[in-house]
Amino acid sequence: MSMEVEINFSLNGIATQAHVPPTMTTLAMLREKFDLTGGKLACGEGECGACTVLIDDRTINACLMFAVDCDGREMQTIEGLASASGLAVMQQAFVDHGAIQCGYCMPGMIMQAKYLVEQNSGQQALTRDDIARGLEGNVCRCSGYTKVVDAVAAVVLEENQTGERAS
Amino acid sequence: MSAVIERKTIIGKRVPKPDAPDKATGRTRYINDMVLPRMLIGKILHTDRVHARILSIDTTAAMALPGVHAVLTGEDSPDLRFGPTRDNFPLKSGKVRCIRDEVAAVAAETEEIAQQAIDLIKVEYEDLPPVFTPTEAMRDGAPVVHDDHPDNRSLGYEFSHGDIARAEAESDIVVEHQFEVPYVTHCCMGPSCAIADFDTTGKLTIWSQTQYPYNYKMDLAPALGIHPGDIRVIQPPVGGAFGSKLDVYPFEPICALLAKATRRPVKLTFSREEEFINSPTRQPVEFRIKSGVNRDGTLTFRSVDALLNNGAYTSWGPTTPVIQMRTFTGHYRLPAVEYRAQAYYTNMVYAGSFRGYGNVQATFVTASVMDMLAEEVGMDPIAFRLKNAQNSGEVTPQGSILDDCRLGECIELVAEKTDFLNKHKAYTDQRKQTARIQRGIGIATTIHNAGGAKIHKSDGCGTMLKLDDYARATLITGASEIGQGIDAVLCQIVMEELGIPIRDITIVNDDTALGPWDVGVHASRTTFIAGNSALRAARAARKQVLDAAAKQSNVTADQLDLREGHVVQADNGVPVIRLDKLLRQMHFGDEPELVMVTDYYEPNSVPEDKNHFGNLSSSWAHGAYVAEVEVDTETGEVRVLKMTVVQDVGRVINRLGIEGQIEGGISVSLGYALSEQLQISEGRVMNPNFRDYKVMTAPETPEIELHFIESDCKEGPLGAKGIAEIPAIVPAPAIANAVYNAIGIRFHAPPLTPEKVARALHGAPQQ
């Protein structure tokens, strides 16, 4: 088989080393090397957002980025959001607002929602339209998006009221 | 003893799905995420021809590739046939009939090796003349798709009621229209996937996305030449289904044949491109409809001809006339009505079932025509519908019993909530002005089976319910969970009857070796059928528990209730004993008993007779939806601003779930109305990706206002009706009617893409 390249990066806060073929995608690495299957291969073309992860605090489609390019970066996946004390605020909001039906797209959707809210932190609160536009790269075939936007809007509202970063 | 416990209900509350936390954290292992020890990867070679004789298949190089464990062709299993009419084959031999056809398959150590092996298979073809449309297929001398159907005729349906000729002759106005509805596809976010494994005695375990596990065994068996009893179906979580997994498709038996050949587990998954090309579509139909109406607005007759492109093989698509027919014949009062449908084999891809099952197609036509007829007689769309709406107690020509008909109430309420008449008139008047953005409002209504559909001899569902020593409940149900939320609904029913909190209830429904029989997730039936079975089981368990408690406490069982893990006095809520303690006393006492009950619920519906007559569903429901749109008259873009919903839901069980089902259904119907169409050119799918096949995204989602009519269905569990297909049926024609209101142009073929609308507005021919 082809040669493998050593990469070193932070994965959900843990210093991590991997040996990956140069053609391997970040998504394939996460799923096959680390058994992190929250991110999904739903289109493989960057069109649906089901594989969304955070790299250096920006969301990317993990199906389009080569694993070798993760070298030296910080990555957070859906598996890194919850803590021992429970779900992250954004995750809990998705649960409570009934945004999740089959749930296949939801790890990617939640990562994008978290990014959207965090990026906007300290600025004028996101409107429902802002939220919807910020999620337009994430396809969901079950929910019809209303409850997804409800969930994100609730997190935005909570943040505004407490003045704290809730997501 | 602890304090008084009040009776609280969980019915109608907002209950999150029990599996949502795991789904939100990425913990859930979907079938696509599964890996078994020694598992091989399967891959299919699909043909690149639409109709051709297979002259030879050379698999030598593929077989010789290191890491390849099996290469199969149709010659390895030429006698295996499957499908509702047994016209399909797992791997094709002799000839290929459409672009999906599976000519060879491999099992290999890795995905890469499997793909390399596929690329090494050489197939020689002799092309045959193709046929693509029903109109071509019915001509004398047309190319024959299946030798045993020399006239290319597949399934046909006919229904007639009343004297059509006389009704036509006596009608003040008779109009005829044509409609054509397109190929669309489910776009499940989880691509098709199966994992198969045979044990040493020849029994198959298949991990499947199926939404009808019990009949799936019966349908899969002939594709493998094994006994249905030797198949165990395990259903890991799936990424959507929407009707696409209500049949066996070739990749499933192929996966199993590879497992049999290699004596190892084999996993087969589609890429997104394969998914677009090879998974079933919704049935496309060409309609001709003739309608009669008197000047006072009374409908006199309806006559419908439906021409169906069967494609190369028969899945459920060509059976959708069964439900199309119920709407054409039974939606609004019709003294005379006839419906004919005929499907013809072609070299096109083939359709399965898709949320709404025929009624999506039928309602696009009926709802458009109702508006056109209203205009013909000079009535508004509301008054015209109300004039022809049935009342409670009426029976439709096919025998659908409308014992508690809320159609009129739905129409009146949605008109009131949207200020429909004022807006409709104002927007009609505004058309005379030349503003770039024109607004419109439109209504559509439908009827749908809401108490199951007895398309098989049985429409039942079984339940097994047990309570353990810790007052934990396990409910084993035949009903599948595909994301729709039956898990929450069944938990609520158990909680309501037994006072056990949802966290302490486990639903088991993923293994045919454990679960009792059920027809499957279709026909908006699961809450109604599985809910009734669960309710009856829970009531039996409740009786057993309360009888035991009554015996201990010198009261009668009806003086006791179950609340929050306790037996309490029904009248004042004073706790008598903790439920777990009672269960242990029952279990370990002098007359030991366990609480484990079973129930099999069969609804009181009847199968249609050979004339398509009979009350197919235990209950029927209506919905009236109003769309408000903006049309950009320069670009042709249609924006849906708001969708107002009034639907007879019987009773809300899970408010969060019912809202989610309706909002999600609307989204799929919006795609049908505005953007979705599988572009198929000479049998080839031209847009197999999300770039070119446009599904709705968050910014295109309109404001949605929901109003539920709780009619308290007497057959339904706690009064509930089935609800999940009406929202996928009604929005599209409501949008088309709103677009007409905005710009005065009637579209007879969705989707109303910007290009199509702009061409119509600017007088350019449609392509």
Short mmCIF file of C-alpha atoms in Angstrom, two decimals, chain B residues 4 32-33 40 85 173 349 489 594 612 661 690:
data_model
loop_
_atom_site.label_atom_id
_atom_site.label_comp_id
_atom_site.label_asym_id
_atom_site.label_seq_id
_atom_site.Cartn_x
_atom_site.Cartn_y
_atom_site.Cartn_z
CA VAL B 4 -50.08 12.93 48.04
CA ASN B 32 -23.48 2.80 8.23
CA ASP B 33 -21.11 3.06 11.22
CA LEU B 40 -15.67 -7.79 3.89
CA THR B 85 -44.65 -9.19 -9.11
CA ILE B 173 -69.72 22.75 -17.22
CA VAL B 349 -35.43 3.56 -13.33
CA VAL B 489 -45.17 7.84 21.74
CA LEU B 594 -44.44 -11.91 36.99
CA HIS B 612 -61.68 -1.74 -4.85
CA GLN B 661 -43.50 15.31 11.67
CA PHE B 690 -27.08 17.59 -3.92
#
